[in-house]
PDB file of C-alpha atoms and ligand atoms in Angstrom:
ATOM      1  CA  MET R 116       4.303 -62.422  28.616  1.00 44.00           C
ATOM      2  CA  GLU R 117       4.633 -62.710  24.842  1.00 45.00           C
ATOM      3  CA  SER R 118       7.860 -64.707  25.071  1.00 43.00           C
ATOM      4  CA  SER R 119       6.121 -67.712  26.577  1.00 42.00           C
ATOM      5  CA  ARG R 120       4.179 -68.247  23.360  1.00 47.00           C
ATOM      6  CA  ALA R 121       6.707 -66.852  20.910  1.00 52.00           C
ATOM      7  CA  HIS R 122       7.929 -69.485  18.507  1.00 59.00           C
ATOM      8  CA  GLN R 123       8.869 -69.697  14.853  1.00 65.00           C
ATOM      9  CA  ARG R 124       5.763 -68.878  12.821  1.00 78.00           C
ATOM     10  CA  ALA R 125       5.662 -66.999   9.563  1.00 85.00           C
ATOM     11  CA  THR R 126       3.633 -63.810   9.360  1.00 87.00           C
ATOM     12  CA  ALA R 127       0.554 -63.751   7.127  1.00 87.00           C
ATOM     13  CA  ILE R 128       2.401 -61.664   4.508  1.00 86.00           C
ATOM     14  CA  ASP R 129       5.347 -64.068   4.383  1.00 87.00           C
ATOM     15  CA  ARG R 130       2.955 -67.038   4.142  1.00 87.00           C
ATOM     16  CA  MET R 131       1.051 -65.273   1.369  1.00 89.00           C
ATOM     17  CA  LEU R 132       4.284 -64.790  -0.575  1.00 90.00           C
ATOM     18  CA  THR R 133       5.234 -68.489  -0.302  1.00 91.00           C
ATOM     19  CA  PRO R 134       4.723 -69.232  -4.038  1.00 92.00           C
ATOM     20  CA  LEU R 135       6.933 -66.258  -4.909  1.00 92.00           C
ATOM     21  CA  HIS R 136       9.591 -67.410  -2.418  1.00 92.00           C
ATOM     22  CA  ARG R 137       9.428 -70.923  -3.901  1.00 92.00           C
ATOM     23  CA  TRP R 138      10.090 -69.510  -7.352  1.00 92.00           C
ATOM     24  CA  ILE R 139      12.886 -67.170  -6.165  1.00 91.00           C
ATOM     25  CA  TRP R 140      14.724 -70.025  -4.419  1.00 92.00           C
ATOM     26  CA  SER R 141      14.182 -72.549  -7.223  1.00 90.00           C
ATOM     27  CA  ASP R 142      17.115 -71.317  -9.325  1.00 89.00           C
ATOM     28  CA  GLY R 143      20.389 -72.835  -8.074  1.00 88.00           C
ATOM     29  CA  GLY R 144      22.599 -69.905  -9.070  1.00 89.00           C
ATOM     30  CA  ARG R 145      20.266 -67.376  -7.530  1.00 90.00           C
ATOM     31  CA  ARG R 146      20.061 -69.508  -4.401  1.00 93.00           C
ATOM     32  CA  ALA R 147      23.840 -69.512  -4.097  1.00 93.00           C
ATOM     33  CA  GLN R 148      24.108 -65.748  -4.518  1.00 91.00           C
ATOM     34  CA  LYS R 149      21.338 -65.066  -2.048  1.00 93.00           C
ATOM     35  CA  LEU R 150      22.888 -67.365   0.541  1.00 95.00           C
ATOM     36  CA  TRP R 151      26.219 -65.619   0.076  1.00 94.00           C
ATOM     37  CA  ARG R 152      24.614 -62.242   0.745  1.00 93.00           C
ATOM     38  CA  PHE R 153      22.716 -63.679   3.694  1.00 95.00           C
ATOM     39  CA  GLY R 154      26.075 -64.794   5.089  1.00 96.00           C
ATOM     40  CA  GLU R 155      27.478 -61.282   4.789  1.00 94.00           C
ATOM     41  CA  THR R 156      24.392 -59.769   6.413  1.00 93.00           C
ATOM     42  CA  GLU R 157      24.551 -62.206   9.327  1.00 95.00           C
ATOM     43  CA  THR R 158      28.221 -61.395   9.914  1.00 95.00           C
ATOM     44  CA  ASP R 159      27.531 -57.641   9.767  1.00 94.00           C
ATOM     45  CA  GLY R 160      24.688 -58.119  12.259  1.00 94.00           C
ATOM     46  CA  GLY R 161      27.058 -60.072  14.515  1.00 95.00           C
ATOM     47  CA  ARG R 162      29.491 -57.138  14.473  1.00 95.00           C
ATOM     48  CA  ASP R 163      26.738 -54.712  15.531  1.00 95.00           C
ATOM     49  CA  ILE R 164      25.641 -56.992  18.368  1.00 96.00           C
ATOM     50  CA  LEU R 165      29.260 -57.344  19.449  1.00 96.00           C
ATOM     51  CA  ARG R 166      29.389 -53.545  19.609  1.00 96.00           C
ATOM     52  CA  ALA R 167      26.187 -53.586  21.677  1.00 96.00           C
ATOM     53  CA  ALA R 168      27.930 -55.960  24.106  1.00 97.00           C
ATOM     54  CA  GLU R 169      30.787 -53.457  24.414  1.00 96.00           C
ATOM     55  CA  VAL R 170      28.611 -50.433  25.145  1.00 96.00           C
ATOM     56  CA  THR R 171      26.018 -51.920  27.501  1.00 97.00           C
ATOM     57  CA  THR R 172      26.542 -51.492  31.239  1.00 96.00           C
ATOM     58  CA  ASP R 173      24.288 -54.464  32.061  1.00 97.00           C
ATOM     59  CA  SER R 174      26.439 -57.553  32.717  1.00 97.00           C
ATOM     60  CA  LEU R 175      23.707 -60.080  31.887  1.00 98.00           C
ATOM     61  CA  LEU R 176      22.944 -58.316  28.612  1.00 98.00           C
ATOM     62  CA  ARG R 177      26.657 -58.241  27.779  1.00 98.00           C
ATOM     63  CA  ARG R 178      26.888 -62.025  28.166  1.00 98.00           C
ATOM     64  CA  LEU R 179      23.727 -62.604  26.123  1.00 98.00           C
ATOM     65  CA  TYR R 180      24.862 -60.189  23.396  1.00 98.00           C
ATOM     66  CA  LEU R 181      28.192 -61.992  23.177  1.00 98.00           C
ATOM     67  CA  GLU R 182      26.466 -65.357  22.746  1.00 98.00           C
ATOM     68  CA  HIS R 183      24.123 -63.746  20.242  1.00 98.00           C
ATOM     69  CA  ALA R 184      27.019 -62.263  18.239  1.00 97.00           C
ATOM     70  CA  ILE R 185      28.770 -65.658  18.157  1.00 98.00           C
ATOM     71  CA  ASP R 186      25.537 -67.200  16.805  1.00 97.00           C
ATOM     72  CA  GLU R 187      25.314 -64.585  14.049  1.00 97.00           C
ATOM     73  CA  PHE R 188      28.959 -65.088  13.046  1.00 97.00           C
ATOM     74  CA  ARG R 189      28.305 -68.842  12.910  1.00 97.00           C
ATOM     75  CA  HIS R 190      25.232 -68.258  10.736  1.00 97.00           C
ATOM     76  CA  GLY R 191      27.372 -66.162   8.416  1.00 97.00           C
ATOM     77  CA  VAL R 192      29.888 -69.007   8.037  1.00 97.00           C
ATOM     78  CA  MET R 193      27.126 -71.596   7.488  1.00 97.00           C
ATOM     79  CA  PHE R 194      25.455 -69.513   4.769  1.00 97.00           C
ATOM     80  CA  ARG R 195      28.729 -68.744   3.013  1.00 96.00           C
ATOM     81  CA  GLN R 196      29.909 -72.353   3.075  1.00 96.00           C
ATOM     82  CA  ARG R 197      26.636 -73.551   1.593  1.00 96.00           C
ATOM     83  CA  ALA R 198      26.728 -70.737  -0.978  1.00 95.00           C
ATOM     84  CA  ALA R 199      30.265 -71.765  -1.987  1.00 93.00           C
ATOM     85  CA  ALA R 200      29.150 -75.384  -2.431  1.00 93.00           C
ATOM     86  CA  LEU R 201      26.171 -74.297  -4.551  1.00 92.00           C
ATOM     87  CA  LEU R 202      28.194 -71.782  -6.572  1.00 88.00           C
ATOM     88  CA  SER R 203      30.614 -74.491  -7.725  1.00 83.00           C
ATOM     89  CA  THR R 204      27.635 -76.466  -9.052  1.00 80.00           C
ATOM     90  CA  PHE R 205      25.219 -73.863 -10.383  1.00 72.00           C
ATOM     91  CA  ALA R 206      27.102 -70.681 -11.210  1.00 61.00           C
ATOM     92  CA  ARG R 207      27.621 -71.573 -14.865  1.00 61.00           C
ATOM     93  CA  HIS R 208      24.089 -72.843 -15.392  1.00 59.00           C
ATOM     94  CA  SER R 209      22.195 -69.935 -13.914  1.00 59.00           C
ATOM     95  CA  ASN R 210      21.133 -67.014 -16.054  1.00 56.00           C
ATOM     96  CA  SER R 211      19.113 -65.252 -13.390  1.00 60.00           C
ATOM     97  CA  ALA R 212      20.107 -61.682 -12.607  1.00 59.00           C
ATOM     98  CA  PHE R 213      16.933 -61.157 -10.586  1.00 58.00           C
ATOM     99  CA  GLN R 214      17.563 -61.740  -6.884  1.00 59.00           C
ATOM    100  CA  GLY R 215      14.185 -60.746  -5.419  1.00 60.00           C
ATOM    101  CA  GLU R 216      15.796 -58.791  -2.584  1.00 63.00           C
ATOM    102  CA  TRP R 217      12.592 -56.884  -1.924  1.00 58.00           C
ATOM    103  CA  PHE R 218      10.547 -60.049  -1.533  1.00 59.00           C
ATOM    104  CA  ALA R 219      13.112 -62.388  -0.013  1.00 57.00           C
ATOM    105  CA  PRO R 220      15.536 -60.357   2.086  1.00 65.00           C
ATOM    106  CA  GLY R 221      17.904 -61.940   4.550  1.00 62.00           C
ATOM    107  CA  GLY R 222      19.367 -60.979   7.881  1.00 58.00           C
ATOM    108  CA  HIS R 223      17.991 -58.791  10.584  1.00 61.00           C
ATOM    109  CA  GLY R 224      17.883 -55.256   9.210  1.00 58.00           C
ATOM    110  CA  LEU R 225      20.558 -54.211  11.686  1.00 61.00           C
ATOM    111  CA  ASP R 226      21.962 -51.820   9.104  1.00 59.00           C
ATOM    112  CA  ASP R 227      19.158 -49.477  10.211  1.00 64.00           C
ATOM    113  CA  LEU R 228      20.699 -49.215  13.655  1.00 74.00           C
ATOM    114  CA  GLN R 229      23.320 -46.881  15.139  1.00 83.00           C
ATOM    115  CA  VAL R 230      24.349 -49.105  18.041  1.00 89.00           C
ATOM    116  CA  ASP R 231      26.262 -46.410  19.939  1.00 88.00           C
ATOM    117  CA  ASP R 232      23.182 -44.154  20.019  1.00 89.00           C
ATOM    118  CA  GLU R 233      20.826 -46.793  21.408  1.00 92.00           C
ATOM    119  CA  SER R 234      19.851 -47.479  25.012  1.00 94.00           C
ATOM    120  CA  ASP R 235      19.463 -51.062  26.292  1.00 96.00           C
ATOM    121  CA  GLN R 236      15.699 -50.705  25.928  1.00 96.00           C
ATOM    122  CA  THR R 237      15.652 -49.427  22.349  1.00 95.00           C
ATOM    123  CA  MET R 238      18.362 -51.913  21.334  1.00 96.00           C
ATOM    124  CA  LEU R 239      16.415 -54.843  22.762  1.00 97.00           C
ATOM    125  CA  ALA R 240      13.128 -53.678  21.196  1.00 96.00           C
ATOM    126  CA  PHE R 241      14.803 -53.280  17.811  1.00 94.00           C
ATOM    127  CA  LEU R 242      16.568 -56.635  18.093  1.00 96.00           C
ATOM    128  CA  HIS R 243      13.365 -58.394  19.118  1.00 96.00           C
ATOM    129  CA  LEU R 244      11.483 -57.139  16.056  1.00 95.00           C
ATOM    130  CA  SER R 245      14.426 -57.837  13.748  1.00 94.00           C
ATOM    131  CA  GLU R 246      14.822 -61.395  15.013  1.00 95.00           C
ATOM    132  CA  LYS R 247      11.084 -61.926  14.789  1.00 94.00           C
ATOM    133  CA  ALA R 248      11.084 -60.801  11.149  1.00 93.00           C
ATOM    134  CA  ALA R 249      14.108 -63.009  10.405  1.00 93.00           C
ATOM    135  CA  ALA R 250      12.458 -66.018  12.092  1.00 94.00           C
ATOM    136  CA  SER R 251       9.279 -65.463  10.067  1.00 93.00           C
ATOM    137  CA  ARG R 252      11.119 -65.300   6.762  1.00 93.00           C
ATOM    138  CA  PHE R 253      13.447 -68.198   7.550  1.00 94.00           C
ATOM    139  CA  THR R 254      10.400 -70.346   8.390  1.00 95.00           C
ATOM    140  CA  VAL R 255       9.088 -69.786   4.862  1.00 95.00           C
ATOM    141  CA  TYR R 256      12.534 -70.251   3.271  1.00 95.00           C
ATOM    142  CA  ARG R 257      12.925 -73.564   5.107  1.00 95.00           C
ATOM    143  CA  ASP R 258       9.467 -74.677   4.001  1.00 94.00           C
ATOM    144  CA  VAL R 259      10.065 -73.921   0.303  1.00 95.00           C
ATOM    145  CA  MET R 260      13.450 -75.684   0.309  1.00 94.00           C
ATOM    146  CA  GLN R 261      12.213 -79.288  -0.067  1.00 92.00           C
ATOM    147  CA  HIS R 262      14.243 -79.646  -3.261  1.00 91.00           C
ATOM    148  CA  ASP R 263      17.502 -78.785  -1.435  1.00 94.00           C
ATOM    149  CA  PRO R 264      17.754 -80.735   1.859  1.00 96.00           C
ATOM    150  CA  PRO R 265      21.227 -79.418   2.904  1.00 96.00           C
ATOM    151  CA  THR R 266      20.093 -75.766   2.562  1.00 96.00           C
ATOM    152  CA  ARG R 267      16.834 -76.610   4.281  1.00 96.00           C
ATOM    153  CA  ALA R 268      18.787 -78.116   7.198  1.00 97.00           C
ATOM    154  CA  ILE R 269      20.813 -74.880   7.495  1.00 97.00           C
ATOM    155  CA  PHE R 270      17.652 -72.758   7.623  1.00 96.00           C
ATOM    156  CA  GLU R 271      16.199 -75.151  10.176  1.00 95.00           C
ATOM    157  CA  GLU R 272      19.246 -74.839  12.441  1.00 96.00           C
ATOM    158  CA  ILE R 273      19.522 -71.057  12.070  1.00 96.00           C
ATOM    159  CA  LEU R 274      15.789 -70.667  12.632  1.00 95.00           C
ATOM    160  CA  HIS R 275      16.206 -72.375  16.003  1.00 95.00           C
ATOM    161  CA  ASP R 276      18.783 -69.712  17.005  1.00 96.00           C
ATOM    162  CA  GLU R 277      16.717 -66.824  15.630  1.00 96.00           C
ATOM    163  CA  THR R 278      13.753 -67.982  17.678  1.00 95.00           C
ATOM    164  CA  PHE R 279      15.935 -68.005  20.782  1.00 96.00           C
ATOM    165  CA  HIS R 280      17.184 -64.482  19.921  1.00 97.00           C
ATOM    166  CA  MET R 281      13.617 -63.303  19.410  1.00 96.00           C
ATOM    167  CA  ASN R 282      12.569 -64.696  22.789  1.00 96.00           C
ATOM    168  CA  TYR R 283      15.526 -63.630  24.936  1.00 98.00           C
ATOM    169  CA  THR R 284      15.418 -60.047  23.646  1.00 97.00           C
ATOM    170  CA  LEU R 285      11.759 -59.749  24.670  1.00 97.00           C
ATOM    171  CA  THR R 286      12.402 -61.376  28.069  1.00 97.00           C
ATOM    172  CA  GLN R 287      15.304 -58.996  28.717  1.00 98.00           C
ATOM    173  CA  LEU R 288      13.339 -55.977  27.521  1.00 97.00           C
ATOM    174  CA  ALA R 289      10.608 -56.865  30.022  1.00 97.00           C
ATOM    175  CA  ARG R 290      13.311 -57.151  32.699  1.00 97.00           C
ATOM    176  CA  VAL R 291      14.999 -53.792  32.045  1.00 97.00           C
ATOM    177  CA  ALA R 292      11.740 -51.899  31.311  1.00 96.00           C
ATOM    178  CA  PRO R 293       8.922 -53.819  33.008  1.00 96.00           C
ATOM    179  CA  GLN R 294       6.410 -50.947  32.768  1.00 94.00           C
ATOM    180  CA  ARG R 295       7.273 -49.659  29.339  1.00 94.00           C
ATOM    181  CA  TYR R 296       8.451 -52.610  27.282  1.00 94.00           C
ATOM    182  CA  ARG R 297       5.329 -52.654  25.064  1.00 95.00           C
ATOM    183  CA  ARG R 298       5.762 -48.964  24.342  1.00 96.00           C
ATOM    184  CA  HIS R 299       9.400 -49.569  23.337  1.00 95.00           C
ATOM    185  CA  ILE R 300       8.307 -52.332  20.974  1.00 96.00           C
ATOM    186  CA  TRP R 301       5.676 -50.128  19.367  1.00 97.00           C
ATOM    187  CA  ARG R 302       8.161 -47.315  18.964  1.00 95.00           C
ATOM    188  CA  ALA R 303      10.638 -49.693  17.336  1.00 94.00           C
ATOM    189  CA  ARG R 304       7.868 -51.038  15.111  1.00 94.00           C
ATOM    190  CA  LEU R 305       6.950 -47.521  13.930  1.00 95.00           C
ATOM    191  CA  SER R 306      10.609 -46.734  13.349  1.00 91.00           C
ATOM    192  CA  ARG R 307      11.003 -49.870  11.198  1.00 88.00           C
ATOM    193  CA  LEU R 308       7.835 -48.961   9.277  1.00 91.00           C
ATOM    194  CA  TRP R 309       9.119 -45.443   8.655  1.00 92.00           C
ATOM    195  CA  LYS R 310      12.488 -46.750   7.430  1.00 87.00           C
ATOM    196  CA  SER R 311      10.719 -49.264   5.186  1.00 85.00           C
ATOM    197  CA  TYR R 312       8.630 -46.408   3.768  1.00 91.00           C
ATOM    198  CA  LEU R 313      11.788 -44.357   3.144  1.00 91.00           C
ATOM    199  CA  ARG R 314      13.421 -47.295   1.360  1.00 87.00           C
ATOM    200  CA  LEU R 315      10.305 -47.790  -0.768  1.00 90.00           C
ATOM    201  CA  ALA R 316      10.057 -44.059  -1.506  1.00 94.00           C
ATOM    202  CA  THR R 317      13.735 -43.968  -2.521  1.00 92.00           C
ATOM    203  CA  ALA R 318      13.265 -46.943  -4.822  1.00 90.00           C
ATOM    204  CA  LEU R 319      10.129 -45.361  -6.337  1.00 93.00           C
ATOM    205  CA  ALA R 320      11.952 -42.059  -6.816  1.00 95.00           C
ATOM    206  CA  GLY R 321      14.690 -43.948  -8.654  1.00 94.00           C
ATOM    207  CA  ILE R 322      12.176 -45.634 -10.951  1.00 94.00           C
ATOM    208  CA  LEU R 323      10.305 -42.364 -11.602  1.00 95.00           C
ATOM    209  CA  GLY R 324      13.608 -40.605 -12.314  1.00 95.00           C
ATOM    210  CA  LEU R 325      14.513 -43.308 -14.827  1.00 94.00           C
ATOM    211  CA  ILE R 326      11.116 -43.019 -16.545  1.00 95.00           C
ATOM    212  CA  LEU R 327      11.279 -39.198 -16.711  1.00 94.00           C
ATOM    213  CA  LEU R 328      14.823 -39.171 -18.076  1.00 94.00           C
ATOM    214  CA  THR R 329      13.892 -41.798 -20.676  1.00 94.00           C
ATOM    215  CA  VAL R 330      10.839 -39.761 -21.755  1.00 92.00           C
ATOM    216  CA  GLN R 331      12.981 -36.610 -21.924  1.00 89.00           C
ATOM    217  CA  TYR R 332      15.565 -38.444 -24.020  1.00 91.00           C
ATOM    218  CA  PHE R 333      13.030 -39.644 -26.578  1.00 92.00           C
ATOM    219  CA  VAL R 334      10.624 -36.637 -26.569  1.00 92.00           C
ATOM    220  CA  LEU R 335      12.723 -33.507 -25.909  1.00 87.00           C
ATOM    221  CA  LEU R 336      16.031 -34.408 -27.520  1.00 88.00           C
ATOM    222  CA  PRO R 337      14.786 -35.282 -31.062  1.00 90.00           C
ATOM    223  CA  PRO R 338      13.636 -31.696 -31.895  1.00 90.00           C
ATOM    224  CA  PHE R 339      17.040 -30.333 -30.841  1.00 90.00           C
ATOM    225  CA  ALA R 340      18.790 -33.029 -32.835  1.00 89.00           C
ATOM    226  CA  TRP R 341      16.646 -32.156 -35.864  1.00 91.00           C
ATOM    227  CA  LEU R 342      17.412 -28.414 -35.481  1.00 92.00           C
ATOM    228  CA  ALA R 343      21.119 -29.146 -35.132  1.00 91.00           C
ATOM    229  CA  LYS R 344      21.084 -31.282 -38.260  1.00 90.00           C
ATOM    230  CA  ARG R 345      19.182 -28.614 -40.188  1.00 90.00           C
ATOM    231  CA  ALA R 346      21.680 -25.966 -39.096  1.00 88.00           C
ATOM    232  CA  ALA R 347      24.524 -28.269 -40.105  1.00 86.00           C
ATOM    233  CA  ARG R 348      23.000 -28.738 -43.559  1.00 86.00           C
ATOM    234  CA  ARG R 349      22.917 -24.934 -44.056  1.00 85.00           C
ATOM    235  CA  GLU R 350      26.601 -24.608 -43.298  1.00 82.00           C
ATOM    236  CA  PRO R 351      28.757 -24.540 -46.441  1.00 79.00           C
ATOM    237  CA  SER R 352      30.938 -27.598 -46.663  1.00 79.00           C
ATOM    238  CA  GLY R 353      34.712 -27.613 -47.122  1.00 80.00           C
ATOM    239  CA  TRP R 354      37.105 -24.648 -47.060  1.00 81.00           C
ATOM    240  CA  THR R 355      35.455 -21.248 -47.507  1.00 78.00           C
ATOM    241  CA  ARG R 356      36.879 -17.858 -48.136  1.00 77.00           C
ATOM    242  CA  VAL R 357      36.920 -15.566 -45.079  1.00 73.00           C
ATOM    243  CA  SER R 358      35.991 -11.951 -45.612  1.00 74.00           C
ATOM    244  CA  PRO R 359      38.777  -9.377 -44.940  1.00 72.00           C
ATOM    245  CA  GLN R 360      36.598  -7.816 -42.278  1.00 70.00           C
ATOM    246  CA  ARG R 361      36.601 -11.074 -40.221  1.00 71.00           C
ATOM    247  CA  ILE R 362      40.337 -11.489 -40.672  1.00 69.00           C
ATOM    248  CA  ARG R 363      40.894  -8.125 -39.026  1.00 67.00           C
ATOM    249  CA  GLN R 364      38.880  -9.342 -36.057  1.00 65.00           C
ATOM    250  CA  LEU R 365      41.468 -12.049 -35.407  1.00 66.00           C
ATOM    251  CA  ASP R 366      44.001  -9.585 -33.930  1.00 67.00           C
ATOM    252  CA  ARG R 367      41.975  -9.186 -30.803  1.00 67.00           C
ATOM    253  CA  GLN R 368      40.399 -11.588 -28.397  1.00 66.00           C
ATOM    254  CA  TYR R 369      36.754 -10.439 -28.653  1.00 63.00           C
TER     255      TYR R 369
HETATM  256 FE1  FE2 I  78      21.197 -65.006  12.454  1.00 76.31          FE
HETATM  257 FE1  FE2 I  79      19.599 -63.716  15.121  1.00 76.31          FE
END
């Protein structure tokens, strides 16, 4: 089974983006802000997994989900504490507004999940892929963090947990759906791909909307502004005498 050989190893894409990750994490202020957000994402993920523990009818899964949720809450605290330490040092020196969320996201992508609507099988398949993605990214983040040993140590420790999460979810999926666990994983993979496409399409639509509105502002508005100014120039300035005919019109509304 896959779990026997599953360990922390970055995907080819994450490895390819290593130089970009190194640059993103090099700025102290940006590092602090990213770690803070990672902490929030981990805690949110922990809440979802806690909910999964409440709704499952499988006692072994409930126990594993509870341990998993505790891990995620602990990760959240570790990230936030490190972020707070970094913020006190770097916040005033950083001028980076760019956070590279698209290239260096954190967490598990659990915001894509409606826990109450999921079965044990779909939940485990989704969790397995999410933990696998997190383990891949955290491997790269740990590797590019040579300049910051305390943060590197945090990634190293969290990576150990994420690898365990990645492995136990696959083992349990094979237990609850021995014949169909691969199909569940593929379905979850396609669902993640589709949601990634939707996110990308939404972002692209936003950029295109911005470009179109900017073009409209600079191309369509100037002629109207020119016409308005020309009309304003033709208007007589100051007080003008009103013809008796127009005065009579004032005693009715139209
Ligand atoms: Fe985590
Ligand atoms: Fe995890």
